[in-house]
XYZ file of C-alpha atoms in Angstrom:
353
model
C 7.379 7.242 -20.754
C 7.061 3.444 -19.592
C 9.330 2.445 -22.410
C 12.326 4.688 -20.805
C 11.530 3.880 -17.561
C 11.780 0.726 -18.293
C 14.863 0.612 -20.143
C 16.571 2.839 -17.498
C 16.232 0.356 -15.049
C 17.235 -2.557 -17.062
C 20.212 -0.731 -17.455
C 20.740 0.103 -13.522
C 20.346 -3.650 -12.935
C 23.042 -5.501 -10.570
C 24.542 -8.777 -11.721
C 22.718 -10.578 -9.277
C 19.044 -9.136 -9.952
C 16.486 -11.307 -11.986
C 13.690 -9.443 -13.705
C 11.163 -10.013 -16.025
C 8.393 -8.035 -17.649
C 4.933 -8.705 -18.398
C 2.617 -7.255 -20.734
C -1.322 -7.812 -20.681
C -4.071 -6.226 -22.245
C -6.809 -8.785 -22.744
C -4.251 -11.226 -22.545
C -0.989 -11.640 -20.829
C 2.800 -11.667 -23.190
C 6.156 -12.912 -20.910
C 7.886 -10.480 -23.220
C 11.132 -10.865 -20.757
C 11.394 -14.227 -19.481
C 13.070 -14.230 -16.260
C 16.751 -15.666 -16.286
C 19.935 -15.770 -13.920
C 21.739 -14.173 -17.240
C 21.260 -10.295 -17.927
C 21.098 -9.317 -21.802
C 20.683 -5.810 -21.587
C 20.460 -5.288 -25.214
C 18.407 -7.767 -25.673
C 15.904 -6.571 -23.426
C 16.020 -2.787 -24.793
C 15.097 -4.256 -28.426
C 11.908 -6.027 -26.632
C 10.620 -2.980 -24.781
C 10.553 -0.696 -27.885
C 8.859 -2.900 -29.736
C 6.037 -2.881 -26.849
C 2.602 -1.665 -28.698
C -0.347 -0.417 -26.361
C -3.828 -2.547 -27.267
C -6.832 -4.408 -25.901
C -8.361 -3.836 -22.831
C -6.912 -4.583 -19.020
C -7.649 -8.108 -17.515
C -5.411 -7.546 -14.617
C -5.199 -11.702 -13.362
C -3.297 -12.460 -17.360
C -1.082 -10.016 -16.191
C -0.666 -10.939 -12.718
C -0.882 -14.894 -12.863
C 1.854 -14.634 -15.396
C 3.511 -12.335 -13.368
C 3.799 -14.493 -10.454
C 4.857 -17.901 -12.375
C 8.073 -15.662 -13.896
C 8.989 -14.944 -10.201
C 8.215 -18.751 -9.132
C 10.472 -19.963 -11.642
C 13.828 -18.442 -9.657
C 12.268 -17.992 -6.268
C 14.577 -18.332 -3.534
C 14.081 -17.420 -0.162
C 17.468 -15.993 0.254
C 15.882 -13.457 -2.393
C 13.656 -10.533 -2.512
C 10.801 -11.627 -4.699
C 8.382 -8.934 -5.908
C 6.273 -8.382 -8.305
C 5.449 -4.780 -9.516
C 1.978 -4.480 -11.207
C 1.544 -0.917 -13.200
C -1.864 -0.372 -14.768
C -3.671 2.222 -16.271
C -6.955 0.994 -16.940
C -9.345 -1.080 -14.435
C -9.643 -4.438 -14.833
C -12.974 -6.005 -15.943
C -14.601 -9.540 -14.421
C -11.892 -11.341 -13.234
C -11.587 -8.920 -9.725
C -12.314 -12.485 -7.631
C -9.563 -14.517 -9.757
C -6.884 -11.684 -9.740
C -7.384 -11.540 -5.729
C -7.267 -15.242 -4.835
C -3.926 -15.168 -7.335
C -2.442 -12.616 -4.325
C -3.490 -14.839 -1.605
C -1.193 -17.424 -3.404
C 1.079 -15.384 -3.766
C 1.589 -13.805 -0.711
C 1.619 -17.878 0.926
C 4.279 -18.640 -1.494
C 5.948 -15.789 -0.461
C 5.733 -13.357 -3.297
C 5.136 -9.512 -2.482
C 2.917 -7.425 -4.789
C 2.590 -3.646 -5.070
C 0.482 -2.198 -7.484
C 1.057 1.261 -9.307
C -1.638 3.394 -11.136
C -1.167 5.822 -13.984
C -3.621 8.356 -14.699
C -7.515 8.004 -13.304
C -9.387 5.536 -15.375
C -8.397 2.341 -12.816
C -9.701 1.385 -9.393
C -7.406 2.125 -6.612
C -9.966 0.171 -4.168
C -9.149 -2.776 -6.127
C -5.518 -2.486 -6.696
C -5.337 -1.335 -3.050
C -6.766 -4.484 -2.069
C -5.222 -6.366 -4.353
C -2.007 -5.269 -3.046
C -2.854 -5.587 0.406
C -3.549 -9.808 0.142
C 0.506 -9.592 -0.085
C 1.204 -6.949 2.751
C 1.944 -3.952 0.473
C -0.193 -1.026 -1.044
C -1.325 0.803 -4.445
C 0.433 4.304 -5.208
C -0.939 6.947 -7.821
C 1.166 8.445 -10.840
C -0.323 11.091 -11.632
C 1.657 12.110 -14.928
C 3.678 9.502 -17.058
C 6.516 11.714 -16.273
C 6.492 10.207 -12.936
C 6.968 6.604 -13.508
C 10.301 6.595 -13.964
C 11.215 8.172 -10.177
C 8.180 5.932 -8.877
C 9.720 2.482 -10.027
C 13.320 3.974 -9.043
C 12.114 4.097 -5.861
C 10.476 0.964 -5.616
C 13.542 -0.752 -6.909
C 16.049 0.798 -4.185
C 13.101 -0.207 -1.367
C 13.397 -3.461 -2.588
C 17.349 -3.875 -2.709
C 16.644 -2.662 1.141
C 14.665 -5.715 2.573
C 15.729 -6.871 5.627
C 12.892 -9.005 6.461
C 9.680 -9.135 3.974
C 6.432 -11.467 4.431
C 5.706 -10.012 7.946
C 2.414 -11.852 9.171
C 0.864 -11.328 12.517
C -1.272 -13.644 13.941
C -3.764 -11.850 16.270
C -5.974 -12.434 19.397
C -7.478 -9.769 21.259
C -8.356 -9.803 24.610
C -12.186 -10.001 25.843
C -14.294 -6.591 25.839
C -11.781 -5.448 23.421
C -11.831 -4.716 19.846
C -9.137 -3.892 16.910
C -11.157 -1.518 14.969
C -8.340 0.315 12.567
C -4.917 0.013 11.459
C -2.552 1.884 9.509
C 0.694 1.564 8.857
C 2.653 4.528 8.574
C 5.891 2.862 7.421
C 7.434 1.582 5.071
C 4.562 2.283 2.203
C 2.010 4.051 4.385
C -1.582 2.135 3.715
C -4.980 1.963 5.726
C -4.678 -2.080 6.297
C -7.788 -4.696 6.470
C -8.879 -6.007 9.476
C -7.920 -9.475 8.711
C -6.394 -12.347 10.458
C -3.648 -13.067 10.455
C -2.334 -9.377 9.257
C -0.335 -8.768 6.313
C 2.164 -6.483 7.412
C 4.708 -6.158 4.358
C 8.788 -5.291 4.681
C 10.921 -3.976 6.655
C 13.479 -1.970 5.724
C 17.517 -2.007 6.905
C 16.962 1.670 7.599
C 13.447 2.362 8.303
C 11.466 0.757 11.392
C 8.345 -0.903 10.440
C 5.266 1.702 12.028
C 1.908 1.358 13.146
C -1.101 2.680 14.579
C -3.542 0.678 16.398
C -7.173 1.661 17.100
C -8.940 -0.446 20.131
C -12.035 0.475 21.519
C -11.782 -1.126 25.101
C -14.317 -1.642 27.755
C -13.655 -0.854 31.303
C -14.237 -4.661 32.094
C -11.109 -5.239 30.262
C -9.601 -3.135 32.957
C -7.825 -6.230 35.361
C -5.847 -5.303 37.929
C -4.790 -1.856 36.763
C -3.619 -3.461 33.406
C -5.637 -3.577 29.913
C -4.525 -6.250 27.731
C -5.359 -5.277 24.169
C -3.599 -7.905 22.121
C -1.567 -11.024 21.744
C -0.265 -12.538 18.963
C 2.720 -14.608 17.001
C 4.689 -12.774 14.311
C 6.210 -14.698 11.495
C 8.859 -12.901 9.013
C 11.333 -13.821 6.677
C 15.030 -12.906 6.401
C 16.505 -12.900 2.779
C 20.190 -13.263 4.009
C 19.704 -16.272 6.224
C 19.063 -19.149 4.729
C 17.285 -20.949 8.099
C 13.689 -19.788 8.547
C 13.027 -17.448 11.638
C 11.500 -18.483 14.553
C 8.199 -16.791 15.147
C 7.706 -14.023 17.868
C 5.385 -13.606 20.936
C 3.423 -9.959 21.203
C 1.720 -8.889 24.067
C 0.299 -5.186 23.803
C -0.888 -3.750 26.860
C -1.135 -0.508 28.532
C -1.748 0.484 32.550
C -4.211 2.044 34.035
C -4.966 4.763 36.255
C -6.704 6.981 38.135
C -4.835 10.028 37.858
C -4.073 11.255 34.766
C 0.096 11.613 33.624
C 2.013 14.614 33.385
C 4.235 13.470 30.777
C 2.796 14.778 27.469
C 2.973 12.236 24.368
C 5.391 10.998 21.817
C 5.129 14.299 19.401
C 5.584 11.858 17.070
C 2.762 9.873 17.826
C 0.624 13.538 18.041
C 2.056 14.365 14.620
C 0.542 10.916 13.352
C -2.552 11.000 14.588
C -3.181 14.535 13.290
C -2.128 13.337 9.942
C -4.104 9.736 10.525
C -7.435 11.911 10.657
C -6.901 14.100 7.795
C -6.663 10.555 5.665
C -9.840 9.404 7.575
C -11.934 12.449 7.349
C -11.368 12.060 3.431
C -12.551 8.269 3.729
C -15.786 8.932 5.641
C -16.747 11.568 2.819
C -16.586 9.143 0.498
C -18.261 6.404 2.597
C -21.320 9.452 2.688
C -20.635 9.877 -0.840
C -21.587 5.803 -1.599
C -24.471 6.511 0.915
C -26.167 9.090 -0.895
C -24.787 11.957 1.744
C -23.525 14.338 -1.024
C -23.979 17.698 1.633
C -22.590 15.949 4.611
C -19.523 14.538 2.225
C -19.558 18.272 1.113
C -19.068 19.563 4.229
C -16.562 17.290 5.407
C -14.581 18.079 2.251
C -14.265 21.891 3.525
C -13.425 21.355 7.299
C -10.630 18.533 5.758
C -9.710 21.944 3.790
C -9.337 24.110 6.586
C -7.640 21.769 8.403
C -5.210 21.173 5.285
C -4.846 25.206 4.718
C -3.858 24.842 9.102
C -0.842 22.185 7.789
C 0.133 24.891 5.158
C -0.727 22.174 2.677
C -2.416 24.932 0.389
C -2.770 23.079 -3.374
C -4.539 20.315 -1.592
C -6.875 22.358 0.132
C -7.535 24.045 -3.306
C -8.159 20.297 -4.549
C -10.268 19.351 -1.835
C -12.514 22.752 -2.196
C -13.049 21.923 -5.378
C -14.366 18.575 -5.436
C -16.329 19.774 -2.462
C -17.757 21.935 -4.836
C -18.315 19.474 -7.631
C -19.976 17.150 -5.234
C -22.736 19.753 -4.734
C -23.230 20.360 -8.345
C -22.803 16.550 -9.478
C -23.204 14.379 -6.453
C -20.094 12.728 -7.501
C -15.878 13.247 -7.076
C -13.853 13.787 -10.302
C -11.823 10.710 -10.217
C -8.572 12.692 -11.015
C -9.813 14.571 -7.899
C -10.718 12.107 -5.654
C -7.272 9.713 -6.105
C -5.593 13.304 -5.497
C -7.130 13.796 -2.220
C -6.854 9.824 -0.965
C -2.816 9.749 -1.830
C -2.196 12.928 -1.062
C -3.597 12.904 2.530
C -2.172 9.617 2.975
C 1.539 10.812 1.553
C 1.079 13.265 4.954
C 1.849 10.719 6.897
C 4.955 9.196 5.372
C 8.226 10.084 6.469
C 9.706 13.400 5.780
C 11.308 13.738 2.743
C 9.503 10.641 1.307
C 7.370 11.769 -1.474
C 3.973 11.388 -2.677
C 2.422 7.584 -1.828
């Protein structure tokens, strides 16, 4: 199934695209070498011949990855690289994530795509994240081939890509959570500066920011939350951008407003804490809480069953079950229930993340 999806993109492939592929097991092969000249048939005859073997050491892969895409990098370009694994990566979990922090400083995105259960979607979610993008979860082989379509027409998209914000909040407050909802929905570190990703010519980039604020932040009838200086980069200009000032804020009052809320923000946020209420029963999981992850498990259910999302609450009941007869998730299970409550809160129409 990689072998066709493979080849069917090589074959969808604009003039002007550069792409080269990568294998690694316990070492890395630049089976396509990247080049301004597209030999399609060429390229076919080198993915067939592709044999599965060794192990996974993820930073072969990825270091060799990232000098293919260095060797045409242009900032009037898109440059990506796509890392699909199905098998986690042993010992070399520091190297392959100081290789994304160079990356993402030279400019490089990374987004990392898992097939099957046996590989760490922490990791890879991490991994991903050091270049401002985020892990998705192939279930079935079958599904590579839309996955990496996708991918591919997100990336011929780009308006502006290496989005970094540099952040300062103001005293007595604190950032305590992020997610962005859009593009490629992800539950984002809490480091400075932020990695924020792409965004897209016809998609607004989206996020949700959690402060917990003290009233002495309160000055005259105004909290300041945050301040901060947004770099990005523009493929089609040539000239860097400037960077740009952020000031969030909000006013204060005594009375309360009439005006309900953004009903897309509501929508969100209901969505936001089914994804969270699956992330604190694993974090009670890790701590040894196997009937308080339990329980979570079937209140996330009911409220699932609420969103009509019925063959997810089925999942979640049943590794709510499991975790009182094993004290442990299935991993098929458990990647089914993080992705799937975090594809709730993509766009409509988008898929599963």
């Amino acid at each position: 199934m990689v072998k066709a999806a493979a080849i069917h993109l090589i074959r969808s492939l604009r003039q002007q695209d550069i792409l080269s592929v990568v294998t690694f097991s316990d070492r890395a092969q630049v089976l396509i070498p990247a080049s301004l000249q597209l030999d399609r048939g060429r390229m076919e005859t080198k993915i067939r011949m592709i044999l599965p073997s060794g192990g996974t050491e993820i930073f072969q892969g990825l270091q060799a990855g990232i000098a293919e895409v260095r060797k045409n990098f242009s900032v009037e370009r898109v440059n990506h690289v796509i890392l699909l694994t199905d098998g986690d990566t042993y010992g070399d979990e520091e190297e392959s994530m100081l290789a994304a922090e160079e990356s993402a400083n030279y400019g490089i995105g990374i987004s990392g795509l898992g097939i099957g259960k046996d590989w760490n979607d922490d990791f890879l979610d991490e991994l991903a994240s050091k270049a401002g993008s985020s892990s998705s979860y192939i279930a079935h082989p079958q599904e590579i081939q839309a996955f990496l379509e996708e991918k591919f027409k997100q990336l011929a998209k780009v308006f502006a890509e290496n989005l970094e914000l540099k952040v300062e909040t103001s005293p007595h407050v604190e950032l305590s959570y992020i997610f962005r909802l859009q593009p490629n929905a992800a539950h984002l570190p809490l480091e400075n500066p932020l990695q924020l990703g792409i965004i897209l010519r016809d998609q607004p980039l989206s996020l949700l920011f959690e402060f917990t604020v003290s009233p002495s932040a309160v000055i005259d009838d105004v909290a300041n939350l945050l301040r901060g200086s947004l770099k990005f980069e523009i493929p089609s200009q040539a000239l860097p951008s400037q960077p740009m000032r952020i000031r969030v804020f909000r006013e204060v009052t005594e009375i309360a407003s009439l005006e309900p809320p953004s009903p897309t923000l509501v929508h969100a946020l209901a969505n936001l804490n089914l994804f969270r209420m699956q992330e604190r029963a694993q974090e009670e999981v890790s701590e040894g809480k196997y009937n308080e992850a339990s329980r979570r498990l079937q209140h996330l259910a009911t409220h699932l069953l609420s969103h009509g999302e019925r063959s997810m609450a089925k999942t979640v009941l049943l590794e709510a079950e499991n975790l009182q007869k094993q004290q442990s998730f299935s991993e098929e299970g458990r990647k089914n229930i993080k992705y799937g409550t975090r594809a709730l809160l993509l766009p409509a129409g988008k898929g599963k993340n």
